[in-house]
């Protein structure tokens, strides 16, 4: 079956960080169903005739996931070439799995096109390698966002895992996250780097210690990196430049 719907990762923000396949599918799409975090630079790569549908979940104007899934099923049946564009990678906290399940259940052929996840790209944009020889042999990617009815992250156990902790969607819960990690035994002096709007013109990097995280101003979307690697700043760009 030729895929009618593609669940496509748009990467962290910079259009240059799209995959070649994502750019090709975008240029050929009839309909692009996208999230709020997908920037104009990426959307500009869609075909001029393509219909753009913003289903971004924003406070005060939520689009229920079931509605997005049924929209994809309906569009998939229409015979149009549909690109479902998600920030980062579609299967990393992108709810792409649920959309894939809906398409499977409806018998609609689809494909998944991975993207560069912000879990890795945002730290990199600040010159933070998530693993580093002799410093961190693993990294754990967690959500900081608590949803009713879903299992919470066991922060205290995570504190004992070692390696780097990468928190997505953690800005509003950062005080609790820091407190729980310290209660689990993580050193209050553990370095933290928070990368806001990574790889876009609005990128801001904040660095602090774990016990300063609660009081450090950070605006979403941000990726928070906790661990000794967060003290590194392996970059020569004082000011980021490029076409974003
Ligand atoms: N599927 C996405 C993650 C979706 S959850 C991915 O793989 O990247 C949304 C969270 O991703 C945000 O709350 C933030 O923590 C992170 N994020 C997305 N874009 C970002 C960016 N440009 N800079 C920093 N963090 C980002």
PDB file of C-alpha atoms and ligand atoms in Angstrom:
ATOM      1  CA  UNK A   1       0.000   0.000   0.000  1.00  0.00           C
ATOM      2  CA  UNK A   2       1.318   3.468  -0.829  1.00  0.00           C
ATOM      3  CA  UNK A   3       1.330   5.512   2.363  1.00  0.00           C
ATOM      4  CA  UNK A   4      -1.247   8.301   2.246  1.00  0.00           C
ATOM      5  CA  UNK A   5      -0.317   9.745   5.595  1.00  0.00           C
ATOM      6  CA  UNK A   6       3.189  10.451   6.839  1.00  0.00           C
ATOM      7  CA  UNK A   7       3.855  11.113  10.520  1.00  0.00           C
ATOM      8  CA  UNK A   8       6.855  13.371  10.107  1.00  0.00           C
ATOM      9  CA  UNK A   9       9.337  14.750  12.611  1.00  0.00           C
ATOM     10  CA  UNK A  10      10.117  18.416  11.966  1.00  0.00           C
ATOM     11  CA  UNK A  11      13.194  18.582  14.185  1.00  0.00           C
ATOM     12  CA  UNK A  12      13.778  21.145  16.923  1.00  0.00           C
ATOM     13  CA  UNK A  13      13.095  24.332  14.954  1.00  0.00           C
ATOM     14  CA  UNK A  14      15.823  25.207  12.473  1.00  0.00           C
ATOM     15  CA  UNK A  15      14.487  24.156   9.023  1.00  0.00           C
ATOM     16  CA  UNK A  16      18.014  23.026   8.117  1.00  0.00           C
ATOM     17  CA  UNK A  17      17.558  20.267  10.697  1.00  0.00           C
ATOM     18  CA  UNK A  18      14.717  18.614   8.796  1.00  0.00           C
ATOM     19  CA  UNK A  19      15.521  15.305   7.198  1.00  0.00           C
ATOM     20  CA  UNK A  20      15.743  15.207   3.399  1.00  0.00           C
ATOM     21  CA  UNK A  21      12.698  12.932   3.422  1.00  0.00           C
ATOM     22  CA  UNK A  22      10.669  15.360   5.547  1.00  0.00           C
ATOM     23  CA  UNK A  23      11.484  18.198   3.140  1.00  0.00           C
ATOM     24  CA  UNK A  24      10.563  16.032   0.137  1.00  0.00           C
ATOM     25  CA  UNK A  25       7.228  14.951   1.637  1.00  0.00           C
ATOM     26  CA  UNK A  26       6.400  18.530   2.660  1.00  0.00           C
ATOM     27  CA  UNK A  27       7.063  19.805  -0.859  1.00  0.00           C
ATOM     28  CA  UNK A  28       4.661  17.187  -2.257  1.00  0.00           C
ATOM     29  CA  UNK A  29       1.928  17.414   0.384  1.00  0.00           C
ATOM     30  CA  UNK A  30      -1.688  18.396  -0.303  1.00  0.00           C
ATOM     31  CA  UNK A  31      -2.413  18.861   3.387  1.00  0.00           C
ATOM     32  CA  UNK A  32      -0.081  19.571   6.291  1.00  0.00           C
ATOM     33  CA  UNK A  33      -1.476  19.020   9.783  1.00  0.00           C
ATOM     34  CA  UNK A  34       0.956  20.627  12.195  1.00  0.00           C
ATOM     35  CA  UNK A  35       1.662  21.373  15.840  1.00  0.00           C
ATOM     36  CA  UNK A  36       2.206  24.762  17.468  1.00  0.00           C
ATOM     37  CA  UNK A  37       5.923  24.102  17.907  1.00  0.00           C
ATOM     38  CA  UNK A  38       6.529  23.768  14.168  1.00  0.00           C
ATOM     39  CA  UNK A  39       7.899  27.124  13.021  1.00  0.00           C
ATOM     40  CA  UNK A  40       7.149  29.185   9.936  1.00  0.00           C
ATOM     41  CA  UNK A  41      10.556  28.393   8.446  1.00  0.00           C
ATOM     42  CA  UNK A  42       9.637  24.715   8.260  1.00  0.00           C
ATOM     43  CA  UNK A  43       6.061  25.361   7.078  1.00  0.00           C
ATOM     44  CA  UNK A  44       7.442  27.553   4.282  1.00  0.00           C
ATOM     45  CA  UNK A  45       8.823  24.357   2.727  1.00  0.00           C
ATOM     46  CA  UNK A  46       5.299  23.037   2.096  1.00  0.00           C
ATOM     47  CA  UNK A  47       3.995  23.172  -1.467  1.00  0.00           C
ATOM     48  CA  UNK A  48       2.332  26.549  -2.232  1.00  0.00           C
ATOM     49  CA  UNK A  49      -1.015  24.816  -2.843  1.00  0.00           C
ATOM     50  CA  UNK A  50      -0.861  22.801   0.371  1.00  0.00           C
ATOM     51  CA  UNK A  51      -3.567  23.368   2.941  1.00  0.00           C
ATOM     52  CA  UNK A  52      -2.050  24.055   6.389  1.00  0.00           C
ATOM     53  CA  UNK A  53      -4.071  22.925   9.392  1.00  0.00           C
ATOM     54  CA  UNK A  54      -2.824  24.050  12.813  1.00  0.00           C
ATOM     55  CA  UNK A  55      -3.892  21.607  15.512  1.00  0.00           C
ATOM     56  CA  UNK A  56      -1.405  22.992  18.026  1.00  0.00           C
ATOM     57  CA  UNK A  57      -2.415  22.431  21.583  1.00  0.00           C
ATOM     58  CA  UNK A  58      -2.224  25.772  23.341  1.00  0.00           C
ATOM     59  CA  UNK A  59      -3.508  26.750  26.745  1.00  0.00           C
ATOM     60  CA  UNK A  60      -7.128  27.804  26.462  1.00  0.00           C
ATOM     61  CA  UNK A  61      -7.581  26.290  23.053  1.00  0.00           C
ATOM     62  CA  UNK A  62      -6.981  22.581  23.296  1.00  0.00           C
ATOM     63  CA  UNK A  63      -7.511  20.300  20.334  1.00  0.00           C
ATOM     64  CA  UNK A  64      -8.325  16.888  21.756  1.00  0.00           C
ATOM     65  CA  UNK A  65      -6.043  14.114  20.559  1.00  0.00           C
ATOM     66  CA  UNK A  66      -9.026  12.013  19.414  1.00  0.00           C
ATOM     67  CA  UNK A  67     -10.087  14.845  17.113  1.00  0.00           C
ATOM     68  CA  UNK A  68      -6.606  15.026  15.573  1.00  0.00           C
ATOM     69  CA  UNK A  69      -6.546  11.270  15.070  1.00  0.00           C
ATOM     70  CA  UNK A  70      -9.977  11.244  13.411  1.00  0.00           C
ATOM     71  CA  UNK A  71      -8.968  14.196  11.216  1.00  0.00           C
ATOM     72  CA  UNK A  72      -5.952  12.194  10.016  1.00  0.00           C
ATOM     73  CA  UNK A  73      -8.136   9.166   9.311  1.00  0.00           C
ATOM     74  CA  UNK A  74     -10.607  11.302   7.365  1.00  0.00           C
ATOM     75  CA  UNK A  75      -7.856  13.022   5.369  1.00  0.00           C
ATOM     76  CA  UNK A  76      -6.169   9.665   4.769  1.00  0.00           C
ATOM     77  CA  UNK A  77      -9.408   8.351   3.236  1.00  0.00           C
ATOM     78  CA  UNK A  78      -9.707  11.412   0.980  1.00  0.00           C
ATOM     79  CA  UNK A  79      -6.766  10.248  -1.108  1.00  0.00           C
ATOM     80  CA  UNK A  80      -4.818  13.439  -0.516  1.00  0.00           C
ATOM     81  CA  UNK A  81      -1.150  13.345   0.379  1.00  0.00           C
ATOM     82  CA  UNK A  82      -1.159  14.106   4.072  1.00  0.00           C
ATOM     83  CA  UNK A  83       1.806  15.154   6.192  1.00  0.00           C
ATOM     84  CA  UNK A  84       1.305  15.137   9.934  1.00  0.00           C
ATOM     85  CA  UNK A  85       4.153  17.355  11.065  1.00  0.00           C
ATOM     86  CA  UNK A  86       5.322  17.235  14.660  1.00  0.00           C
ATOM     87  CA  UNK A  87       8.113  18.997  16.497  1.00  0.00           C
ATOM     88  CA  UNK A  88      11.262  16.956  17.035  1.00  0.00           C
ATOM     89  CA  UNK A  89      10.618  13.249  16.588  1.00  0.00           C
ATOM     90  CA  UNK A  90       7.007  12.039  16.242  1.00  0.00           C
ATOM     91  CA  UNK A  91       7.499   9.139  18.642  1.00  0.00           C
ATOM     92  CA  UNK A  92       9.225  11.093  21.431  1.00  0.00           C
ATOM     93  CA  UNK A  93       6.436  12.585  23.562  1.00  0.00           C
ATOM     94  CA  UNK A  94       4.721  13.559  20.339  1.00  0.00           C
ATOM     95  CA  UNK A  95       1.682  11.304  20.693  1.00  0.00           C
ATOM     96  CA  UNK A  96       2.584   9.957  17.263  1.00  0.00           C
ATOM     97  CA  UNK A  97       2.019   6.469  18.597  1.00  0.00           C
ATOM     98  CA  UNK A  98      -1.642   7.204  19.228  1.00  0.00           C
ATOM     99  CA  UNK A  99      -2.077   8.593  15.734  1.00  0.00           C
ATOM    100  CA  UNK A 100      -0.351   5.539  14.270  1.00  0.00           C
ATOM    101  CA  UNK A 101      -2.759   3.315  16.236  1.00  0.00           C
ATOM    102  CA  UNK A 102      -5.758   5.219  14.879  1.00  0.00           C
ATOM    103  CA  UNK A 103      -4.504   4.944  11.291  1.00  0.00           C
ATOM    104  CA  UNK A 104      -3.748   1.236  11.735  1.00  0.00           C
ATOM    105  CA  UNK A 105      -7.225   0.608  13.153  1.00  0.00           C
ATOM    106  CA  UNK A 106      -8.770   2.416  10.200  1.00  0.00           C
ATOM    107  CA  UNK A 107      -6.660   0.455   7.686  1.00  0.00           C
ATOM    108  CA  UNK A 108      -4.974   3.550   6.294  1.00  0.00           C
ATOM    109  CA  UNK A 109      -1.437   3.111   5.009  1.00  0.00           C
ATOM    110  CA  UNK A 110       1.009   5.410   6.721  1.00  0.00           C
ATOM    111  CA  UNK A 111       4.693   5.830   7.351  1.00  0.00           C
ATOM    112  CA  UNK A 112       6.720   7.295  10.180  1.00  0.00           C
ATOM    113  CA  UNK A 113       9.562   9.664   9.343  1.00  0.00           C
ATOM    114  CA  UNK A 114      11.801  10.193  12.369  1.00  0.00           C
ATOM    115  CA  UNK A 115      13.031  13.665  13.198  1.00  0.00           C
ATOM    116  CA  UNK A 116      15.839  15.083  15.286  1.00  0.00           C
ATOM    117  CA  UNK A 117      14.477  15.182  18.797  1.00  0.00           C
ATOM    118  CA  UNK A 118      14.965  18.271  20.944  1.00  0.00           C
ATOM    119  CA  UNK A 119      16.095  15.880  23.689  1.00  0.00           C
ATOM    120  CA  UNK A 120      19.422  15.703  21.884  1.00  0.00           C
ATOM    121  CA  UNK A 121      19.367  18.775  19.620  1.00  0.00           C
ATOM    122  CA  UNK A 122      18.593  21.343  22.327  1.00  0.00           C
ATOM    123  CA  UNK A 123      21.530  20.303  24.544  1.00  0.00           C
ATOM    124  CA  UNK A 124      23.769  20.200  21.457  1.00  0.00           C
ATOM    125  CA  UNK A 125      22.727  23.744  20.547  1.00  0.00           C
ATOM    126  CA  UNK A 126      24.124  24.842  23.909  1.00  0.00           C
ATOM    127  CA  UNK A 127      27.291  22.809  23.411  1.00  0.00           C
ATOM    128  CA  UNK A 128      26.190  20.102  25.825  1.00  0.00           C
ATOM    129  CA  UNK A 129      26.843  16.515  24.710  1.00  0.00           C
ATOM    130  CA  UNK A 130      24.297  14.240  26.430  1.00  0.00           C
ATOM    131  CA  UNK A 131      26.979  11.585  26.828  1.00  0.00           C
ATOM    132  CA  UNK A 132      30.660  12.315  27.283  1.00  0.00           C
ATOM    133  CA  UNK A 133      33.497   9.886  27.838  1.00  0.00           C
ATOM    134  CA  UNK A 134      34.363   9.701  31.505  1.00  0.00           C
ATOM    135  CA  UNK A 135      31.490  12.025  32.460  1.00  0.00           C
ATOM    136  CA  UNK A 136      28.164  10.468  31.448  1.00  0.00           C
ATOM    137  CA  UNK A 137      27.667   6.974  30.034  1.00  0.00           C
ATOM    138  CA  UNK A 138      23.909   7.248  29.602  1.00  0.00           C
ATOM    139  CA  UNK A 139      21.077   9.709  29.259  1.00  0.00           C
ATOM    140  CA  UNK A 140      17.491   9.367  30.324  1.00  0.00           C
ATOM    141  CA  UNK A 141      14.766  11.376  28.628  1.00  0.00           C
ATOM    142  CA  UNK A 142      11.729  12.097  30.780  1.00  0.00           C
ATOM    143  CA  UNK A 143       8.647  14.257  30.716  1.00  0.00           C
ATOM    144  CA  UNK A 144       8.234  16.782  33.487  1.00  0.00           C
ATOM    145  CA  UNK A 145       4.578  17.182  32.720  1.00  0.00           C
ATOM    146  CA  UNK A 146       2.156  15.355  34.971  1.00  0.00           C
ATOM    147  CA  UNK A 147      -1.065  14.110  33.466  1.00  0.00           C
ATOM    148  CA  UNK A 148      -3.952  12.830  35.514  1.00  0.00           C
ATOM    149  CA  UNK A 149      -4.141   9.070  35.487  1.00  0.00           C
ATOM    150  CA  UNK A 150      -0.683   8.531  34.019  1.00  0.00           C
ATOM    151  CA  UNK A 151       2.255   7.117  35.941  1.00  0.00           C
ATOM    152  CA  UNK A 152       4.482   9.850  37.315  1.00  0.00           C
ATOM    153  CA  UNK A 153       8.225   9.752  36.771  1.00  0.00           C
ATOM    154  CA  UNK A 154      10.005   8.203  39.761  1.00  0.00           C
ATOM    155  CA  UNK A 155      12.416  11.120  40.234  1.00  0.00           C
ATOM    156  CA  UNK A 156      14.019   9.720  43.369  1.00  0.00           C
ATOM    157  CA  UNK A 157      14.975   6.491  41.607  1.00  0.00           C
ATOM    158  CA  UNK A 158      16.130   8.496  38.608  1.00  0.00           C
ATOM    159  CA  UNK A 159      18.494  10.375  40.913  1.00  0.00           C
ATOM    160  CA  UNK A 160      20.265   7.068  41.535  1.00  0.00           C
ATOM    161  CA  UNK A 161      20.496   5.988  37.885  1.00  0.00           C
ATOM    162  CA  UNK A 162      23.468   8.238  37.127  1.00  0.00           C
ATOM    163  CA  UNK A 163      24.215   9.729  33.744  1.00  0.00           C
ATOM    164  CA  UNK A 164      22.399  12.677  32.244  1.00  0.00           C
ATOM    165  CA  UNK A 165      18.739  13.506  32.842  1.00  0.00           C
ATOM    166  CA  UNK A 166      17.014  15.317  29.971  1.00  0.00           C
ATOM    167  CA  UNK A 167      13.637  16.771  30.896  1.00  0.00           C
ATOM    168  CA  UNK A 168      11.114  17.801  28.260  1.00  0.00           C
ATOM    169  CA  UNK A 169       7.981  19.765  29.181  1.00  0.00           C
ATOM    170  CA  UNK A 170       9.490  20.421  32.589  1.00  0.00           C
ATOM    171  CA  UNK A 171       9.482  24.214  32.909  1.00  0.00           C
ATOM    172  CA  UNK A 172       6.410  24.618  35.118  1.00  0.00           C
ATOM    173  CA  UNK A 173       7.286  21.638  37.338  1.00  0.00           C
ATOM    174  CA  UNK A 174      10.986  22.448  37.665  1.00  0.00           C
ATOM    175  CA  UNK A 175      10.834  23.271  41.376  1.00  0.00           C
ATOM    176  CA  UNK A 176       9.279  19.889  42.190  1.00  0.00           C
ATOM    177  CA  UNK A 177      11.622  18.061  39.821  1.00  0.00           C
ATOM    178  CA  UNK A 178      14.719  19.606  41.419  1.00  0.00           C
ATOM    179  CA  UNK A 179      13.416  18.946  44.934  1.00  0.00           C
ATOM    180  CA  UNK A 180      12.597  15.313  44.138  1.00  0.00           C
ATOM    181  CA  UNK A 181      15.967  14.660  42.475  1.00  0.00           C
ATOM    182  CA  UNK A 182      17.780  16.139  45.495  1.00  0.00           C
ATOM    183  CA  UNK A 183      15.570  14.109  47.843  1.00  0.00           C
ATOM    184  CA  UNK A 184      16.687  11.059  45.846  1.00  0.00           C
ATOM    185  CA  UNK A 185      20.294  11.910  46.557  1.00  0.00           C
ATOM    186  CA  UNK A 186      21.389  14.027  43.612  1.00  0.00           C
ATOM    187  CA  UNK A 187      24.000  16.606  44.648  1.00  0.00           C
ATOM    188  CA  UNK A 188      22.454  20.110  44.922  1.00  0.00           C
ATOM    189  CA  UNK A 189      25.551  21.386  43.077  1.00  0.00           C
ATOM    190  CA  UNK A 190      24.770  19.239  40.001  1.00  0.00           C
ATOM    191  CA  UNK A 191      25.078  21.441  36.898  1.00  0.00           C
ATOM    192  CA  UNK A 192      21.912  22.267  34.953  1.00  0.00           C
ATOM    193  CA  UNK A 193      21.540  23.771  31.473  1.00  0.00           C
ATOM    194  CA  UNK A 194      18.115  24.865  30.266  1.00  0.00           C
ATOM    195  CA  UNK A 195      17.840  25.521  26.559  1.00  0.00           C
ATOM    196  CA  UNK A 196      14.872  27.559  25.471  1.00  0.00           C
ATOM    197  CA  UNK A 197      13.657  27.641  21.827  1.00  0.00           C
ATOM    198  CA  UNK A 198      16.784  25.775  20.774  1.00  0.00           C
ATOM    199  CA  UNK A 199      18.025  26.204  17.196  1.00  0.00           C
ATOM    200  CA  UNK A 200      15.741  29.195  16.568  1.00  0.00           C
ATOM    201  CA  UNK A 201      16.522  32.922  16.649  1.00  0.00           C
ATOM    202  CA  UNK A 202      14.907  33.008  20.088  1.00  0.00           C
ATOM    203  CA  UNK A 203      17.309  30.512  21.631  1.00  0.00           C
ATOM    204  CA  UNK A 204      18.245  31.282  25.239  1.00  0.00           C
ATOM    205  CA  UNK A 205      20.511  29.143  27.421  1.00  0.00           C
ATOM    206  CA  UNK A 206      20.325  29.351  31.195  1.00  0.00           C
ATOM    207  CA  UNK A 207      22.866  27.612  33.398  1.00  0.00           C
ATOM    208  CA  UNK A 208      22.592  27.024  37.112  1.00  0.00           C
ATOM    209  CA  UNK A 209      23.006  24.444  39.871  1.00  0.00           C
ATOM    210  CA  UNK A 210      20.233  21.988  40.634  1.00  0.00           C
ATOM    211  CA  UNK A 211      19.372  23.855  43.855  1.00  0.00           C
ATOM    212  CA  UNK A 212      19.008  27.077  41.827  1.00  0.00           C
ATOM    213  CA  UNK A 213      16.733  25.610  39.154  1.00  0.00           C
ATOM    214  CA  UNK A 214      13.463  26.616  40.837  1.00  0.00           C
ATOM    215  CA  UNK A 215      14.498  30.273  40.954  1.00  0.00           C
ATOM    216  CA  UNK A 216      16.029  30.391  37.471  1.00  0.00           C
ATOM    217  CA  UNK A 217      13.765  32.096  34.917  1.00  0.00           C
ATOM    218  CA  UNK A 218      12.975  29.748  32.029  1.00  0.00           C
ATOM    219  CA  UNK A 219      10.219  30.037  29.449  1.00  0.00           C
ATOM    220  CA  UNK A 220       8.792  27.111  27.484  1.00  0.00           C
ATOM    221  CA  UNK A 221       9.544  25.438  25.170  1.00  0.00           C
ATOM    222  CA  UNK A 222      12.717  24.449  26.956  1.00  0.00           C
ATOM    223  CA  UNK A 223      14.788  21.332  27.403  1.00  0.00           C
ATOM    224  CA  UNK A 224      16.404  20.984  30.817  1.00  0.00           C
ATOM    225  CA  UNK A 225      19.631  19.013  31.053  1.00  0.00           C
ATOM    226  CA  UNK A 226      20.720  17.852  34.501  1.00  0.00           C
ATOM    227  CA  UNK A 227      24.101  16.262  35.137  1.00  0.00           C
ATOM    228  CA  UNK A 228      27.840  16.932  34.958  1.00  0.00           C
ATOM    229  CA  UNK A 229      27.691  17.329  31.136  1.00  0.00           C
ATOM    230  CA  UNK A 230      25.564  20.449  31.661  1.00  0.00           C
ATOM    231  CA  UNK A 231      28.716  22.266  32.799  1.00  0.00           C
ATOM    232  CA  UNK A 232      30.158  21.856  29.293  1.00  0.00           C
ATOM    233  CA  UNK A 233      29.717  24.511  26.615  1.00  0.00           C
ATOM    234  CA  UNK A 234      31.347  22.957  23.570  1.00  0.00           C
ATOM    235  CA  UNK A 235      30.425  25.604  21.056  1.00  0.00           C
ATOM    236  CA  UNK A 236      32.183  28.393  19.211  1.00  0.00           C
ATOM    237  CA  UNK A 237      29.001  30.294  18.262  1.00  0.00           C
ATOM    238  CA  UNK A 238      28.781  33.315  20.497  1.00  0.00           C
ATOM    239  CA  UNK A 239      25.755  34.375  18.511  1.00  0.00           C
ATOM    240  CA  UNK A 240      23.750  31.870  16.523  1.00  0.00           C
ATOM    241  CA  UNK A 241      23.289  32.672  12.886  1.00  0.00           C
ATOM    242  CA  UNK A 242      21.593  31.121   9.905  1.00  0.00           C
ATOM    243  CA  UNK A 243      18.319  31.090   8.014  1.00  0.00           C
ATOM    244  CA  UNK A 244      15.679  30.010  10.498  1.00  0.00           C
TER     245      UNK A 244
HETATM  246  N1  LIG B   1       8.508  15.297  19.885  1.00  0.00           N
HETATM  247  C1  LIG B   1       9.271  16.400  20.438  1.00  0.00           C
HETATM  248  C2  LIG B   1       8.923  16.645  21.892  1.00  0.00           C
HETATM  249  C3  LIG B   1       7.482  17.046  22.117  1.00  0.00           C
HETATM  250  S1  LIG B   1       7.175  17.530  23.764  1.00  0.00           S
HETATM  251  C4  LIG B   1      10.746  16.141  20.246  1.00  0.00           C
HETATM  252  O1  LIG B   1      11.144  15.013  19.920  1.00  0.00           O
HETATM  253  O2  LIG B   1      11.512  17.085  20.383  1.00  0.00           O
HETATM  254  C5  LIG B   1       7.483  19.261  23.702  1.00  0.00           C
HETATM  255  C6  LIG B   1       8.723  19.590  24.490  1.00  0.00           C
HETATM  256  O3  LIG B   1       9.888  19.418  23.695  1.00  0.00           O
HETATM  257  C7  LIG B   1       8.793  21.026  24.953  1.00  0.00           C
HETATM  258  O4  LIG B   1       8.045  21.232  26.121  1.00  0.00           O
HETATM  259  C8  LIG B   1      10.282  21.170  25.218  1.00  0.00           C
HETATM  260  O5  LIG B   1      10.657  20.539  26.425  1.00  0.00           O
HETATM  261  C9  LIG B   1      10.863  20.352  24.075  1.00  0.00           C
HETATM  262  N2  LIG B   1      11.191  21.191  22.918  1.00  0.00           N
HETATM  263  C10 LIG B   1      10.585  21.189  21.733  1.00  0.00           C
HETATM  264  N3  LIG B   1      11.163  22.085  20.890  1.00  0.00           N
HETATM  265  C11 LIG B   1      12.163  22.654  21.590  1.00  0.00           C
HETATM  266  C12 LIG B   1      13.154  23.650  21.297  1.00  0.00           C
HETATM  267  N4  LIG B   1      13.216  24.240  20.103  1.00  0.00           N
HETATM  268  N5  LIG B   1      14.020  23.972  22.265  1.00  0.00           N
HETATM  269  C13 LIG B   1      14.002  23.392  23.468  1.00  0.00           C
HETATM  270  N6  LIG B   1      13.107  22.448  23.802  1.00  0.00           N
HETATM  271  C14 LIG B   1      12.200  22.084  22.882  1.00  0.00           C
END
